[in-house]
Tab-separated table of C-alpha atoms and ligand atoms in Angstrom:
chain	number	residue	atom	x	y	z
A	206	UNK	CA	0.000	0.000	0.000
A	207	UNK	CA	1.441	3.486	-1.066
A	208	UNK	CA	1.890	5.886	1.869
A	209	UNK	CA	-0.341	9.242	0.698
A	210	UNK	CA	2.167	12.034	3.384
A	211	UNK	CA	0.335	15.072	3.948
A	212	UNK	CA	1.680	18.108	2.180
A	213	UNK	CA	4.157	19.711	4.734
A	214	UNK	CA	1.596	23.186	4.560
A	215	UNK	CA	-0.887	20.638	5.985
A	216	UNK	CA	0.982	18.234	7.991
A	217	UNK	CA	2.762	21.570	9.639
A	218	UNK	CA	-0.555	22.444	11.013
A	219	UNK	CA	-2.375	22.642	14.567
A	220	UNK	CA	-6.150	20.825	14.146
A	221	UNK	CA	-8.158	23.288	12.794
A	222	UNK	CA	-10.070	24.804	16.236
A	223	UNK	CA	-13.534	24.721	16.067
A	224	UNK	CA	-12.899	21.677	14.023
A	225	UNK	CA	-11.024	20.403	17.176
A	226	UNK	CA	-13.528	21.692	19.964
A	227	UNK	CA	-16.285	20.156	17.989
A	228	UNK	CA	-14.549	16.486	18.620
A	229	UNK	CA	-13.790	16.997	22.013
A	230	UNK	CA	-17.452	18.085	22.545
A	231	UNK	CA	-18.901	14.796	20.764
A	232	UNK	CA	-16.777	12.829	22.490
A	233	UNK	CA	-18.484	14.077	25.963
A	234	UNK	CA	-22.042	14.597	24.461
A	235	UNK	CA	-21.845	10.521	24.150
A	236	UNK	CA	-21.229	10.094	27.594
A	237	UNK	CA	-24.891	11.596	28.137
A	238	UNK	CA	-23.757	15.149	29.494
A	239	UNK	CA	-25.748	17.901	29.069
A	240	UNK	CA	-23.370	20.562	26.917
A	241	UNK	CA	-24.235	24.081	26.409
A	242	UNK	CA	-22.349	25.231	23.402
A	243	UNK	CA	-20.491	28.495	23.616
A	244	UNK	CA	-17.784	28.012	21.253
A	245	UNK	CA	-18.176	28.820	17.951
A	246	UNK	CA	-19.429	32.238	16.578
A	247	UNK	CA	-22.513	31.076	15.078
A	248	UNK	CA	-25.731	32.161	15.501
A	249	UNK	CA	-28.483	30.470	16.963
A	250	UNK	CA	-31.301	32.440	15.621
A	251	UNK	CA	-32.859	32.052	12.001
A	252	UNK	CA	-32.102	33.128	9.247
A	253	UNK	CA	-35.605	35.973	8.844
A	254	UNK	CA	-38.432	33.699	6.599
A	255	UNK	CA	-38.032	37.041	3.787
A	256	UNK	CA	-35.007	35.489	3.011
A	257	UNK	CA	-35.756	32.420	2.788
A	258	UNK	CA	-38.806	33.179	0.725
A	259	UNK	CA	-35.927	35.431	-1.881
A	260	UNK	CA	-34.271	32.175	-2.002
A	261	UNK	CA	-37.019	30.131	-3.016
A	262	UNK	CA	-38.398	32.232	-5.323
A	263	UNK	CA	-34.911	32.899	-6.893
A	264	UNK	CA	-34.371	29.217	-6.780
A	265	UNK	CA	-37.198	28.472	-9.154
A	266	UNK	CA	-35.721	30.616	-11.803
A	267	UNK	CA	-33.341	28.086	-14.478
A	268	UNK	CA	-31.301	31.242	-15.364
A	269	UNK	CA	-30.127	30.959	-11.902
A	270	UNK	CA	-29.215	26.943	-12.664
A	271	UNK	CA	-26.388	27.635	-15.099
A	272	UNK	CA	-23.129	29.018	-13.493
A	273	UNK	CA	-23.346	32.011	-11.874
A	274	UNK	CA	-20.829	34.767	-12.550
A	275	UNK	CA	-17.226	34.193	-10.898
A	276	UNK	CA	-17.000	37.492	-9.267
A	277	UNK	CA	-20.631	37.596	-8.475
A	278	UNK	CA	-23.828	39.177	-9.769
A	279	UNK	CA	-23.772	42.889	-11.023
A	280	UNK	CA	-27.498	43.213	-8.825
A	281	UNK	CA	-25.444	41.619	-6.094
A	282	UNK	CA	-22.424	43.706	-6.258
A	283	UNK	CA	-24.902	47.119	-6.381
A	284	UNK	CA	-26.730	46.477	-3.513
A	285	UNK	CA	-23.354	45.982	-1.458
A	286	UNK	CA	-22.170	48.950	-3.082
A	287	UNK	CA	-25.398	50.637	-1.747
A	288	UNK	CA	-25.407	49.122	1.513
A	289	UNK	CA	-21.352	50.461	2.089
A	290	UNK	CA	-23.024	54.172	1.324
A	291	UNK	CA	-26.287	53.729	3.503
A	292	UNK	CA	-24.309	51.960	6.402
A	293	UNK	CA	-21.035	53.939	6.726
A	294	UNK	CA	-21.342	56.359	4.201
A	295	UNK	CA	-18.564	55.281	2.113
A	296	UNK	CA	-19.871	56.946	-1.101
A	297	UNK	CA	-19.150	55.319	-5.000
A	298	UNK	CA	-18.113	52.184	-4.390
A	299	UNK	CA	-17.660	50.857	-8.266
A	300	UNK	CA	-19.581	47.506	-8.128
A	301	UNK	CA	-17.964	46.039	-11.086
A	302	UNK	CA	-14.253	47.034	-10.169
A	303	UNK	CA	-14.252	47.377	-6.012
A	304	UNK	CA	-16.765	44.910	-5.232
A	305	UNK	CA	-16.444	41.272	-5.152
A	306	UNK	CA	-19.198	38.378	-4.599
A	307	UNK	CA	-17.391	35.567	-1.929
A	308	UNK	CA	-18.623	32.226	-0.732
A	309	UNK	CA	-18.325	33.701	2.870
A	310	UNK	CA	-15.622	35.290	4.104
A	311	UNK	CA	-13.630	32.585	5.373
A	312	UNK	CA	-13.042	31.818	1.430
A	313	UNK	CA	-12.054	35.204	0.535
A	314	UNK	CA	-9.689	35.552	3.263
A	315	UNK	CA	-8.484	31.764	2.950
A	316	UNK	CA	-7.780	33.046	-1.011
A	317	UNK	CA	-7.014	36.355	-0.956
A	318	UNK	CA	-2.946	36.111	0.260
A	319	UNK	CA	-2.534	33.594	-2.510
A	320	UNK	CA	-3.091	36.726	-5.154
A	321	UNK	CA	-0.247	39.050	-3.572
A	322	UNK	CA	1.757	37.152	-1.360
A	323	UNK	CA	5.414	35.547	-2.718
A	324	UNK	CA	6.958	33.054	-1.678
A	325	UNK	CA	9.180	34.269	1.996
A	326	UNK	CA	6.900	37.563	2.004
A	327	UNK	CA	5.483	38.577	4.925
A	328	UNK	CA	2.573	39.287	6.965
A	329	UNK	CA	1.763	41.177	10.077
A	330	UNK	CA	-1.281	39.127	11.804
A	331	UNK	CA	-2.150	40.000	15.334
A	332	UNK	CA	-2.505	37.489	18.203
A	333	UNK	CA	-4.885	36.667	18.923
A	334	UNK	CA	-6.953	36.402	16.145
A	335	UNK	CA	-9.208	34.344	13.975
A	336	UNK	CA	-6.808	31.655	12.935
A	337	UNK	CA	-7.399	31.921	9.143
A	338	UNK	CA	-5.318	35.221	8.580
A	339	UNK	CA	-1.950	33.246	9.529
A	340	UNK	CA	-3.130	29.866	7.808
A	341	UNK	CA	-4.044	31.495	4.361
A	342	UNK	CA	-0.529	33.867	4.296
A	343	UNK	CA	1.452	30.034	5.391
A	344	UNK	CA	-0.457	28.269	2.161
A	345	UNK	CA	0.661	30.974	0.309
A	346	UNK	CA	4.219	30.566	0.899
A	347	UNK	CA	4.594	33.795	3.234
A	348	UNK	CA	5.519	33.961	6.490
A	349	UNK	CA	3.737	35.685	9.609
A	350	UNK	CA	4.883	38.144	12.303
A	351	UNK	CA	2.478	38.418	15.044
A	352	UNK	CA	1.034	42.019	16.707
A	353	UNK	CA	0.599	41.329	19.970
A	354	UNK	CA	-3.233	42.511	21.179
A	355	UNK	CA	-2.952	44.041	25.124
A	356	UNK	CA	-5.687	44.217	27.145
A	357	UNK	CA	-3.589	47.942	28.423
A	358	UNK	CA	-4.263	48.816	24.515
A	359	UNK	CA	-7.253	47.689	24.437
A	360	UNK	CA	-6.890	44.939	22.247
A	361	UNK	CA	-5.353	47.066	19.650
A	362	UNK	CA	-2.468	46.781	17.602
A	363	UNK	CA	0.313	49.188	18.619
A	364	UNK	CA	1.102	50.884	15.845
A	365	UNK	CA	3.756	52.694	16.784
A	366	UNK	CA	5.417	49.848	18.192
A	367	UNK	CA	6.178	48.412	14.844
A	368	UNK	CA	9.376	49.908	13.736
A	369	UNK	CA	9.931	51.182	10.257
A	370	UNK	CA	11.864	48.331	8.609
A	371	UNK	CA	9.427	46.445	9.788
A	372	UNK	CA	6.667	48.304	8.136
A	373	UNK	CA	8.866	48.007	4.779
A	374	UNK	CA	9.111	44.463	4.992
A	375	UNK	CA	5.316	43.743	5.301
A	376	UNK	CA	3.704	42.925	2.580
A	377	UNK	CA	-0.293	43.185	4.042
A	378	UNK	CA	-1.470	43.457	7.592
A	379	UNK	CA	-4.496	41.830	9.067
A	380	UNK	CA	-6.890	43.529	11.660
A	381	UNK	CA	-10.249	42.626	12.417
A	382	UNK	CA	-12.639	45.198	14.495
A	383	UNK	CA	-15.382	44.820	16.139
A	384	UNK	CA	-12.208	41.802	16.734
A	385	UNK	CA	-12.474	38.213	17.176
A	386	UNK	CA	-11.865	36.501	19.639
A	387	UNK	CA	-11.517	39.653	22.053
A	388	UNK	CA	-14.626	41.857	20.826
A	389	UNK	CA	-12.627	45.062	21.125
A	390	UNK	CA	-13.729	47.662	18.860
A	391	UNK	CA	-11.445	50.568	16.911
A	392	UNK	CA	-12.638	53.988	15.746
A	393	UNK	CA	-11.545	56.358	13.387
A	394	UNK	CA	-8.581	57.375	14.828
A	395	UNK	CA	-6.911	54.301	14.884
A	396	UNK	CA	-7.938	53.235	11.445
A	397	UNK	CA	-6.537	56.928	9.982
A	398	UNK	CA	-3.227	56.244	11.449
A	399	UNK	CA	-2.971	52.578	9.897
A	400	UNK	CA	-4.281	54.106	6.694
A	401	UNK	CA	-1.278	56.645	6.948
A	402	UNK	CA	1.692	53.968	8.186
A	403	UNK	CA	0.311	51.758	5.394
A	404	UNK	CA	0.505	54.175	2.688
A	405	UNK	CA	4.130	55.475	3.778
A	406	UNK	CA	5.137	51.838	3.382
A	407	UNK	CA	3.000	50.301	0.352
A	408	UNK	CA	1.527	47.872	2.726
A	409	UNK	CA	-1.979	46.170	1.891
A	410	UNK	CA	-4.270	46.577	4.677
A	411	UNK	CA	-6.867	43.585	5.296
A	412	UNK	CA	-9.794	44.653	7.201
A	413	UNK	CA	-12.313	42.120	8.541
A	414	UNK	CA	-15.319	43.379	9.579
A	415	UNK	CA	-17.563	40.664	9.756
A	416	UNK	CA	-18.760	41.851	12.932
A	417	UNK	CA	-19.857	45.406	12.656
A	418	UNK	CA	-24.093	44.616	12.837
A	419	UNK	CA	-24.145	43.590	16.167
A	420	UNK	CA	-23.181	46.522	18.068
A	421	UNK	CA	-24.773	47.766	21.613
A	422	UNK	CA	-24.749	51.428	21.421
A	423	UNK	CA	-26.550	53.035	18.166
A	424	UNK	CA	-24.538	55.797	19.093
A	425	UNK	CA	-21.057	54.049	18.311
A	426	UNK	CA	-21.780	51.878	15.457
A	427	UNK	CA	-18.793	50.289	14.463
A	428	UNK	CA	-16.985	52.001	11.247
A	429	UNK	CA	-15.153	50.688	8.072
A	430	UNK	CA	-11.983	51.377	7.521
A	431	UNK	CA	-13.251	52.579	4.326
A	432	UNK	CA	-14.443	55.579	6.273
A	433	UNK	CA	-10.720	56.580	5.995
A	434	UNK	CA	-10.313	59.475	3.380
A	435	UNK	CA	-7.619	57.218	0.895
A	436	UNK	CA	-8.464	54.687	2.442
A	437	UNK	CA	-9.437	52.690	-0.924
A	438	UNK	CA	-5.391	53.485	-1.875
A	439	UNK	CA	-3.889	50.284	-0.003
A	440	UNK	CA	-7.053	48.902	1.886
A	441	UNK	CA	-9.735	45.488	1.334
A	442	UNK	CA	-12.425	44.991	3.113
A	443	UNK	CA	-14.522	41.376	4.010
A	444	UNK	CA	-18.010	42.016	5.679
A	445	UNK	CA	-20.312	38.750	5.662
A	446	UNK	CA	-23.964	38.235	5.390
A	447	UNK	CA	-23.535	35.344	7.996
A	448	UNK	CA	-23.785	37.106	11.674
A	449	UNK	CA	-25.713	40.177	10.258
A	450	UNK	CA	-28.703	38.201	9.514
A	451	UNK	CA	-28.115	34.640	11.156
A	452	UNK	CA	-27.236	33.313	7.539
A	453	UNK	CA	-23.815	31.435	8.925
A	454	UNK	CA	-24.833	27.959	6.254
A	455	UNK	CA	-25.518	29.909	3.543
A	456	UNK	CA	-21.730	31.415	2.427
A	457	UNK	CA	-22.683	34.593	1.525
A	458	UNK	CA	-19.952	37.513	1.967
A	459	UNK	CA	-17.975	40.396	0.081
A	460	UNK	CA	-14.622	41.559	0.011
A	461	UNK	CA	-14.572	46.020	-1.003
A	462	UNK	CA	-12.031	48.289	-1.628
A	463	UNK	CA	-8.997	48.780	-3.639
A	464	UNK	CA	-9.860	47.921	-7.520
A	465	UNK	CA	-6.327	46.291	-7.528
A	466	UNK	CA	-6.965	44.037	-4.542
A	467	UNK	CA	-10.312	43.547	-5.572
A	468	UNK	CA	-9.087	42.261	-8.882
A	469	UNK	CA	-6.763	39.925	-7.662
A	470	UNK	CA	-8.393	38.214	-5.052
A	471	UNK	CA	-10.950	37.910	-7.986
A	472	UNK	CA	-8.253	36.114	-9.990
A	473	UNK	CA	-7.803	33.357	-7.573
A	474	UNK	CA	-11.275	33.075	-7.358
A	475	UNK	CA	-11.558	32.011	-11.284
A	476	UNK	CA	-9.113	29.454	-10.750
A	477	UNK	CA	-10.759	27.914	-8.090
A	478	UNK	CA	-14.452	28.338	-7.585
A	479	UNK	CA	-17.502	28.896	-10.039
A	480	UNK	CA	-18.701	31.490	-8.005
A	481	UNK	CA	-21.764	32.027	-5.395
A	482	UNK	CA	-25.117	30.521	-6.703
A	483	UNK	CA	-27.276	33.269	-7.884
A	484	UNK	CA	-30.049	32.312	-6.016
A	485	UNK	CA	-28.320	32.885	-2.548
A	486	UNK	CA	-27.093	36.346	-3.631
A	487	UNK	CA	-30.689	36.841	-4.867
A	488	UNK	CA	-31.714	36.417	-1.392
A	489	UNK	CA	-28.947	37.861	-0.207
A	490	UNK	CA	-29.936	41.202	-1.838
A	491	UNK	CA	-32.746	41.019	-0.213
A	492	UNK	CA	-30.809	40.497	3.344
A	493	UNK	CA	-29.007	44.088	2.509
A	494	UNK	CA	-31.896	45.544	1.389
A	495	UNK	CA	-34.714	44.964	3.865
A	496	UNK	CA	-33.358	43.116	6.546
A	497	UNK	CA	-32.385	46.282	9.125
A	498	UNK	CA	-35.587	45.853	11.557
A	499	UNK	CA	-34.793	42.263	11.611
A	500	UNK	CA	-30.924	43.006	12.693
A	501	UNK	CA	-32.209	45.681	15.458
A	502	UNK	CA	-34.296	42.644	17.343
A	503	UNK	CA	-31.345	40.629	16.808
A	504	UNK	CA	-29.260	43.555	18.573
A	505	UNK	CA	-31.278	43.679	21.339
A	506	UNK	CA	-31.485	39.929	21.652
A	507	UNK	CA	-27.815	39.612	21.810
A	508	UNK	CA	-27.490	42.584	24.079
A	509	UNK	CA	-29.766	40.860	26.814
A	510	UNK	CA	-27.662	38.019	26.742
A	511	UNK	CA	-24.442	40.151	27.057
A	512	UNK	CA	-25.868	41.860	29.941
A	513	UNK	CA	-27.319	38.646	31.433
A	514	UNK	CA	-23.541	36.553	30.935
A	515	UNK	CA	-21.370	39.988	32.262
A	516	UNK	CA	-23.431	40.427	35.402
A	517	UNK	CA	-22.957	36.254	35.697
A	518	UNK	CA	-19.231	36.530	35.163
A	519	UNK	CA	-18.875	39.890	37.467
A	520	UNK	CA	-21.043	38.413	40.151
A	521	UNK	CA	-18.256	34.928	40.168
A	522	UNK	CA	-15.446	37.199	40.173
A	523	UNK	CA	-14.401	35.963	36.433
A	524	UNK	CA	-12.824	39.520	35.433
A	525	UNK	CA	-14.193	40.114	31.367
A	526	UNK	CA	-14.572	43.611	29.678
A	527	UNK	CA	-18.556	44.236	28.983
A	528	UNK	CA	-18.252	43.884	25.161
A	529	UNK	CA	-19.754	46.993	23.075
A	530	UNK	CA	-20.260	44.906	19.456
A	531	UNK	CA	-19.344	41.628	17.987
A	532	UNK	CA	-21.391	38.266	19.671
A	533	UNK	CA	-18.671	37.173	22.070
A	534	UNK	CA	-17.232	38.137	25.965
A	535	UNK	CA	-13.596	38.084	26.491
A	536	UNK	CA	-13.398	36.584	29.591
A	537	UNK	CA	-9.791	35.888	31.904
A	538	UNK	CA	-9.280	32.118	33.023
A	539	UNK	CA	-9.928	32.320	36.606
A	540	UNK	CA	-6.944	30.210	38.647
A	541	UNK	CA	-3.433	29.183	37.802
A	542	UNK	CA	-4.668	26.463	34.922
A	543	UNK	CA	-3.600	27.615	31.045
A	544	UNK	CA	-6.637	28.202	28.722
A	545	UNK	CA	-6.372	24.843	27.059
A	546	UNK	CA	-6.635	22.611	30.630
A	547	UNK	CA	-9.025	25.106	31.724
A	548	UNK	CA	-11.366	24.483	28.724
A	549	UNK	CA	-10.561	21.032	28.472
A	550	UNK	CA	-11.889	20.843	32.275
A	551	UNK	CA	-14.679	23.229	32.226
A	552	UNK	CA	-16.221	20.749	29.146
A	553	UNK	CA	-15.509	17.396	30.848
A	554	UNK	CA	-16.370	18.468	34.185
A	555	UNK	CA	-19.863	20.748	33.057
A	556	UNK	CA	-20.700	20.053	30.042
A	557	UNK	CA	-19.654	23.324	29.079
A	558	UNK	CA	-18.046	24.490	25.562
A	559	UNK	CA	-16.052	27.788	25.365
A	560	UNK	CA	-12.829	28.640	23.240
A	561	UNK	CA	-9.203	28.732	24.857
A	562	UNK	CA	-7.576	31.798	24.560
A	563	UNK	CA	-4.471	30.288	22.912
A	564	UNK	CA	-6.346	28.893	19.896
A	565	UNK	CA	-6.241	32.454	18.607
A	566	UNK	CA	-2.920	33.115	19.217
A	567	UNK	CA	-0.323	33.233	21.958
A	568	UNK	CA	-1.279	36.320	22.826
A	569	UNK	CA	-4.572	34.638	24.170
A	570	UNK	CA	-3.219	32.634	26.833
A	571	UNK	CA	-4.873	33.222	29.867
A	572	UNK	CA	-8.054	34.067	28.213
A	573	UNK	CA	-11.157	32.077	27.302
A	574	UNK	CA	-14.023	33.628	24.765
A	575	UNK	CA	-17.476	32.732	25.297
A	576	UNK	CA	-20.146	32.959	22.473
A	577	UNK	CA	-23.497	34.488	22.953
A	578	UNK	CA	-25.079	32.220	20.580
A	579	UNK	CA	-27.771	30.703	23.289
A	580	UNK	CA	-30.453	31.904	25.357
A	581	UNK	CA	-29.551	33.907	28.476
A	582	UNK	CA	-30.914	31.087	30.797
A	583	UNK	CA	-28.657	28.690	29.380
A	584	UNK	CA	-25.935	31.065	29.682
A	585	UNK	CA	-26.835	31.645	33.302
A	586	UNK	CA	-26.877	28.027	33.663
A	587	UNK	CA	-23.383	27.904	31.867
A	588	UNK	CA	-21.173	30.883	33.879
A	589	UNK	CA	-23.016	29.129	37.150
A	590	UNK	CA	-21.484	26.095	36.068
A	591	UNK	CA	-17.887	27.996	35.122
A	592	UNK	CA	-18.201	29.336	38.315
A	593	UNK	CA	-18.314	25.954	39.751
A	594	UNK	CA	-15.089	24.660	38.394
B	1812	MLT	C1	-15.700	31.953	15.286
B	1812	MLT	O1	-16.387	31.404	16.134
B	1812	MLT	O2	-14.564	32.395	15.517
B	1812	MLT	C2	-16.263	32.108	13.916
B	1812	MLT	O3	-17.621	31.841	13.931
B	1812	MLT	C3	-15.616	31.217	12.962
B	1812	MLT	C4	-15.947	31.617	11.558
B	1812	MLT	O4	-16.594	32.644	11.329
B	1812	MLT	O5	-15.501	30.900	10.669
């Protein structure tokens, strides 16, 4: 029998995590414990029925049978161009050069460091942080440098901490705001000054802001960084239909920005994929178009929980920072045990699932990240049973 090796860009790599915690959790789901799931992002809401109805309707239609366009439907494409003006006010977004169609984000950010990245080129990623950024830059043959995130910076990036030959040598830089895993947010003022470093040093900048719906405060709605004047010179943006309107199985996302960027990713993207089926951007039109009272419920949905799982932690002494956007708490692991035995113990022991801190980075030791993605009394039931450990 042959022996098949795993590519050394595969073998070299730590189990995927959610792939991982979603093992561990079977395994103690079949000893008959009860598990409340607070690990991955996704939400447990569904998707609103418009939608759904979009999608059937725009399922029935045989022009939508055939392949759909590779870099997605011109209708699609406007309506995210219109959304980016309505939403942040970024104003003449070209939908045919700076607009993109994705099959979620994950794919467009798995893809896009394969269009610029060479081989030994590298990448400034912060820790911690989804675990894609790093993983896509590696396939691509590039190599990473992490930016530590501080709770004393708020989770933020210190910019000025890089030094300039560092700046020169990276090729793209990775942030993600409202962020993931820590739910920090950024403003204006921090995404001017990356604008500016990046520009003085031809570096791409990668914003992910799959978050930005589920904010707490209408008052301090999360912004683009193509709020930035120039901001389109060096700058791509991912947003995702997925959290905004509970749409996580449907792989529906767009990447905005630089025409260049744009381009390129969308280069990769004919080599690979066929592109999204037109029915789902059909309905996913409608999402951007009609779906804002149905995001405000879910707001205030997730905001009860938030309040409900803070007071929880506060009340068992678990020290967190109360989360102003994004669908997950930041919470410290209580005790001397690292994140991973902590986690490991808190879902053997309780039944409880939650994400380590170092599985985004190891910048996130010593944290854990809990997802609001159940009702508040289960997570009442769940921080009672953290606090327990
Ligand atoms: C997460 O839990 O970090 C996200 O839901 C994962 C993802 O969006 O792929």
């Amino acid at each position: 029998m042959p022996n098949f090796e795993l590519a050394e860009r595969v073998a070299s790599l730590p189990p995927y995590l959610f792939a991982a915690i979603d093992k561990a959790k079977s395994e103690v789901a079949s000893q008959g414990i009860d598990i409340i799931s607070l690990g991955i992002g996704d939400p447990d809401m569904p998707t609103p029925d418009f939608i759904i109805d979009a999608l059937y309707e725009a399922a029935k239609k045989p022009a939508n049978h055939q392949y759909p366009s590779y870099v997605g439907m011109m209708r699609f494409r406007e309506a995210v161009a219109a959304w980016y003006a309505e939403r942040f006010g970024v104003q003449g977004l070209d939908p045919k050069t700076e607009v993109i169609t994705l099959i979620g984000s994950k794919e467009g950010i798995g893809h896009f460091p394969w269009a610029f990245i060479n081989p030994g080129d590298m990448a400034l990623v912060c820790s911690p942080c989804y675990p894609v950024y790093a993983t896509a830059v590696r396939f691509a043959g590039g190599t990473v440098e992490y930016l530590p995130l501080l709770d004393e910076n708020d989770f933020l990036p210190d910019l000025d901490a890089i030094d300039e030959a560092t700046w020169k040598r990276a090729k793209m830089i990775f942030v993600n705001y409202p962020g993931n895993p820590t739910a920090a947010t950024a403003n204006l003022d921090f995404y001017s000054k990356l604008i500016a470093k990046a520009k003085a040093t031809d570096t791409i900048v990668v914003s992910d802001l799959a978050y930005s719906e589920i904010y707490y405060d209408a008052a301090q709605k999360p912004p683009s960084i193509l709020e930035v004047p120039g901001a389109k010179d060096v700058a791509i943006e991912f947003h995702s239909l997925s959290k905004t309107y509970n749409m996580t199985g449907w792989r529906m996302a767009m990447a905005v920005g630089n025409a260049q960027l744009v381009q390129g990713l969308g280069k990769i993207k004919e080599n690979v994929d066929s592109g999204a089926f037109n029915a789902i951007q059909e309905a996913g039109i409608a999402a951007m178009e009609k779906g804002e009272p149905y995001v405000e419920k879910a707001r205030a949905i997730y905001k009860e929980r938030r309040d409900v799982t803070c007071e929880a932690l506060a009340a068992a002494g678990i020290e967190h920072r109360v989360p102003e956007a994004s669908v997950f708490v930041w919470a410290k692991v209580p005790g001397k045990k690292s994140s991973a035995e902590f986690v490991t113990d808190l879902l053997k022991t309780t039944g409880v699932v939650v994400t380590p801190g170092s599985g985004f980075g190891s910048s996130g030791e010593g944290y854990f990240r809990i997802s609001l993605t159940v009702d508040t009394e289960r997570l009442k039931e769940a921080v009672s049973r953290i606090s327990q450990l």
